[in-house]
Coordinates of C-alpha atoms in Angstrom, one line a residue:
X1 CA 235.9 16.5 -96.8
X2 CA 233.1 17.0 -99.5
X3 CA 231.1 19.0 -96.4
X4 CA 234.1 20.9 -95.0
X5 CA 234.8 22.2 -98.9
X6 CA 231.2 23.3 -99.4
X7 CA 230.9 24.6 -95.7
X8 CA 234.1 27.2 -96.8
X9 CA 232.5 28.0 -100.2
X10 CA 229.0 29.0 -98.6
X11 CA 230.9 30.9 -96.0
X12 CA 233.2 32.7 -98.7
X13 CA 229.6 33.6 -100.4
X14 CA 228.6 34.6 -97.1
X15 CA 231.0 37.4 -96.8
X16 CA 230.8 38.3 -100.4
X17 CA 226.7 39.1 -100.0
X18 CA 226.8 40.3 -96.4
X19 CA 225.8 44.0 -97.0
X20 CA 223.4 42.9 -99.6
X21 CA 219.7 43.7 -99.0
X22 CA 218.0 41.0 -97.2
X23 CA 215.3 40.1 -99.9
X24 CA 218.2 39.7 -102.2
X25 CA 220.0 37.6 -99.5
X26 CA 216.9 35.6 -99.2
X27 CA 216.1 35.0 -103.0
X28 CA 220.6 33.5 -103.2
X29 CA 220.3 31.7 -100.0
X30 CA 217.2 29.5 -101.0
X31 CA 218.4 29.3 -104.1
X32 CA 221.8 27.9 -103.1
X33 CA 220.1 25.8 -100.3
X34 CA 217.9 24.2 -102.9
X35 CA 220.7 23.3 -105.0
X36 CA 222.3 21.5 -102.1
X37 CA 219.0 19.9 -100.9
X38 CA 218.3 18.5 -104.2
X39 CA 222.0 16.5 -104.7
X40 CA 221.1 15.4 -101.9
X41 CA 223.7 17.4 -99.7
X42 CA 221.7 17.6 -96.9
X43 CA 224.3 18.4 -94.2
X44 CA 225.6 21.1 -96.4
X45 CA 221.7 22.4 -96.8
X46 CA 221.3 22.4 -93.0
X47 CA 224.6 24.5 -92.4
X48 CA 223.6 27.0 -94.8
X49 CA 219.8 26.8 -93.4
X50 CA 221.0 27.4 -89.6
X51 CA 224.3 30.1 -90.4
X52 CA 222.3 32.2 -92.8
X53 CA 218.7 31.3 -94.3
X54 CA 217.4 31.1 -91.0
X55 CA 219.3 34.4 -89.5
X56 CA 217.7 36.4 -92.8
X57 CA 213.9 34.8 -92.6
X58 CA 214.1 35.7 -88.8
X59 CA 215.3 39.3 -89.6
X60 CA 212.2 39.1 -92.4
X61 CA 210.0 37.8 -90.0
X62 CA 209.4 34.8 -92.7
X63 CA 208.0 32.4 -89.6
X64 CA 206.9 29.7 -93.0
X65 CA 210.4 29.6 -94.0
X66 CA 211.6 29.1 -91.1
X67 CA 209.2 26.1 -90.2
X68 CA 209.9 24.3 -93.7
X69 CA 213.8 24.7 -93.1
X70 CA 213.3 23.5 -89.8
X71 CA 211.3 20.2 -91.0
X72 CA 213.8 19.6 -93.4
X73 CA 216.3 19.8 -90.5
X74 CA 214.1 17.5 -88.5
X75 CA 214.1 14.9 -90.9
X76 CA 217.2 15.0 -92.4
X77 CA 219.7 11.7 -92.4
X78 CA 221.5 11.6 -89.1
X79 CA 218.7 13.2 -87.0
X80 CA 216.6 11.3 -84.8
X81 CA 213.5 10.8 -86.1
X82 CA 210.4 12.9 -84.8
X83 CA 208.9 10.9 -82.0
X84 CA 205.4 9.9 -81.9
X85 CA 202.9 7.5 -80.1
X86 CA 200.2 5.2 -81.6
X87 CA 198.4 2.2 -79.9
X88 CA 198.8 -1.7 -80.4
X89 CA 196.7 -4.5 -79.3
X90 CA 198.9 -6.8 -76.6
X91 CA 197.9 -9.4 -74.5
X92 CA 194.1 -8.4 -75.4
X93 CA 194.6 -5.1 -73.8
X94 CA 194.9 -1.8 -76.3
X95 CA 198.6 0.1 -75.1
X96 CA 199.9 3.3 -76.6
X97 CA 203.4 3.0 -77.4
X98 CA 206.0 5.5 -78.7
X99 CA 208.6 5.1 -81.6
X100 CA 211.7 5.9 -79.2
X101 CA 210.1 3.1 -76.7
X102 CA 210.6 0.4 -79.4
X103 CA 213.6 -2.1 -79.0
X104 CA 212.4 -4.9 -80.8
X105 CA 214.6 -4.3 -84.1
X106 CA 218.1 -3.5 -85.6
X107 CA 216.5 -1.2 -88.6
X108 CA 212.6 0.2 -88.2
X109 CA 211.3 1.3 -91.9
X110 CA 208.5 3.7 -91.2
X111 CA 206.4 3.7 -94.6
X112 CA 203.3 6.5 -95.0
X113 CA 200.9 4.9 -97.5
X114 CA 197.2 5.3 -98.0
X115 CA 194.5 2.3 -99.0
X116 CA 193.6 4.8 -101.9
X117 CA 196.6 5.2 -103.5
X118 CA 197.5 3.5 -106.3
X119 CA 201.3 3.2 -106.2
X120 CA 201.0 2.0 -102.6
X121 CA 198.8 -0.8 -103.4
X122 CA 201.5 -2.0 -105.6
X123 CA 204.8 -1.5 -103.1
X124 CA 203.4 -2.6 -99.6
X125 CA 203.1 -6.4 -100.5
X126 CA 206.6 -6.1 -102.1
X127 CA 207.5 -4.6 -98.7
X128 CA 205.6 -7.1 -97.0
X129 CA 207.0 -9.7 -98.2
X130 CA 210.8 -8.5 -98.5
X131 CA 210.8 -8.0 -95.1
X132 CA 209.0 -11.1 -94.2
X133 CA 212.3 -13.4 -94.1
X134 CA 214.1 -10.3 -92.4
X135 CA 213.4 -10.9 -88.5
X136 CA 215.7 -8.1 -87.5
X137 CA 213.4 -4.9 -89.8
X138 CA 210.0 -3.8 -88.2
X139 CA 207.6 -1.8 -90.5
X140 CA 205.3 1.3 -88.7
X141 CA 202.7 1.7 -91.6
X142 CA 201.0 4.8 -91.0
X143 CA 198.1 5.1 -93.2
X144 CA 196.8 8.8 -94.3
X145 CA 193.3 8.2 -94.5
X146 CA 190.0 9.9 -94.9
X147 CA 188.0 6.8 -93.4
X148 CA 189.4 3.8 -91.7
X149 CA 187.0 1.2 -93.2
X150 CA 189.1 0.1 -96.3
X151 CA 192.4 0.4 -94.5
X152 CA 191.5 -1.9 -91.9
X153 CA 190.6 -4.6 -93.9
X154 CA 193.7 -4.1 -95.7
X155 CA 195.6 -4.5 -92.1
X156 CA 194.5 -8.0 -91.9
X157 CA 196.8 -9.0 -94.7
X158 CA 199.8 -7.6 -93.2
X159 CA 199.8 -8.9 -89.9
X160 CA 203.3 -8.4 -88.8
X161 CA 203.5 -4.7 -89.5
X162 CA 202.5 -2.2 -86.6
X163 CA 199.6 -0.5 -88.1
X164 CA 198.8 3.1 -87.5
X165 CA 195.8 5.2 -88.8
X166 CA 196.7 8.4 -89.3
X167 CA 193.6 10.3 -89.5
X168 CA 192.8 13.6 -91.6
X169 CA 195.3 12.4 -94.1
X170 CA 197.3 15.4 -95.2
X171 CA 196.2 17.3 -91.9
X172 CA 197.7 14.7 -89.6
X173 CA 199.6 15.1 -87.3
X174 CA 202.7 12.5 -87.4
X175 CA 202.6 13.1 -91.5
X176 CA 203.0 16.9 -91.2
X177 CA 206.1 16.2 -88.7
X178 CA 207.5 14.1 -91.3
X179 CA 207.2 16.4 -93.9
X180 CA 205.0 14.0 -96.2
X181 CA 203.4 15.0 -99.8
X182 CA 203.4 12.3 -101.7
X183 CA 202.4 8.2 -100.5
X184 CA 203.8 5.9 -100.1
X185 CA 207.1 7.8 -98.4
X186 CA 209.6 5.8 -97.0
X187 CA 212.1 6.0 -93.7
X188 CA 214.9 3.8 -92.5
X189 CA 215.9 4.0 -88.9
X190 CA 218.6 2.5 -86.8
X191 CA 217.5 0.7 -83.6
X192 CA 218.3 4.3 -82.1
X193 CA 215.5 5.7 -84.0
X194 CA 218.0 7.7 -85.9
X195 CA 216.9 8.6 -89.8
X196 CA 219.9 6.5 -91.7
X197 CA 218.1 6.3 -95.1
X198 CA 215.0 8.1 -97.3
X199 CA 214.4 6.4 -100.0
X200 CA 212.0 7.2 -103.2
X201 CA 210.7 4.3 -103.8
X202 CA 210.6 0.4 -102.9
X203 CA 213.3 -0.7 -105.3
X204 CA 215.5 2.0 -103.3
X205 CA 214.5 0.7 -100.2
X206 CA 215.4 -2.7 -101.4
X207 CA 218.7 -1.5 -102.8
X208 CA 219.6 -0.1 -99.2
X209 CA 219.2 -3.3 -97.0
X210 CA 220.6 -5.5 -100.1
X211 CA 223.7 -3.2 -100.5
X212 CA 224.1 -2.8 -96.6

């Protein structure tokens, strides 16, 4: 109900700016889509993105808009999420693996941290060990790292997470898909690989699976 209302309101706006200039419908579009983005609407934000902010940054040839609304898209509760593949060490042999291949869990959390970072250092063991008694969760822990050497002595005391190094840290590749800025960044998937929560912070992720 709360999307159809806001669907009919942006659509109402629509009609009300459509012989506007299209800088001006730009500058109300972004800022309407922001509004939505940031209570957290993000169905709402990606109707408005794909009926008109992405219609006007075409017809402005805004290609950077278009990309960042298209991420946010991407990566937005309900989608699947962006696929990737990363190795793991099984039976003594090194396999690559992709995230839609997996099937060993009902909920994946997919957490980007870094061995430098500060805040990360405090939340993974909290994450390690809340998910320890959880059989039925499976952490990806994709590191953003400049150099492995620190990060893989960390992975030694986190044995049951899949480990991933994610090399170039803000230039890499799976990270950019994901939109990430800021470590550590959270994602909960369903064993469909479908994005089902985002949260800001441990104590949200916590929340979600105790709430659930």
């Amino acid at each position: 109900i709360k999307f159809e209302n806001y669907k009919k309101k942006s659509d109402v706006f629509g009609k009300k700016i459509k012989d506007a200039p299209l800088g001006v419908k730009r500058i109300l579009w972004i800022d309407l889509w922001e509004q939505m983005r940031d209570l957290g609407y993000e169905d709402v934000a990606n109707y408005i993105s794909n009926s008109y902010l992405i219609p006007v940054a075409k017809s402005l040839k805004d290609t950077k808009l278009v990309d960042e609304l298209t991420l946010f898209k991407n990566t937005s509760i309900g989608q699947k999420a962006p696929d990737f593949s990363f190795e793991v060490i099984k039976d003594k042999t090194l396999i690559t693996k992709k995230l839609s291949e997996l099937n060993s869990a009902e909920s994946y959390i997919i957490v980007f941290w870094s061995s430098t970072c500060s805040h990360c250092l405090d939340e993974i063991p909290q994450l390690y060990t809340f998910i320890k008694a959880r059989k039925n969760i499976k952490v990806l822990a994709i590191a953003l790292e400049d150099e492995p050497y620190k990060w893989k002595n960390l992975t030694h005391t986190y044995p049951n997470f899949i480990h991933i190094y994610g090399e170039g840290k803000w230039d890499n590749e799976i990270g950019n898909n994901y939109g990430v800025t800021a470590t550590p960044t959270y994602f909960v998937l369903n064993k469909d690989k479908k994005i089902i929560d985002k949260p800001e912070d441990f104590e949200a992720l916590k929340m979600f699976f105790e709430e659930g």
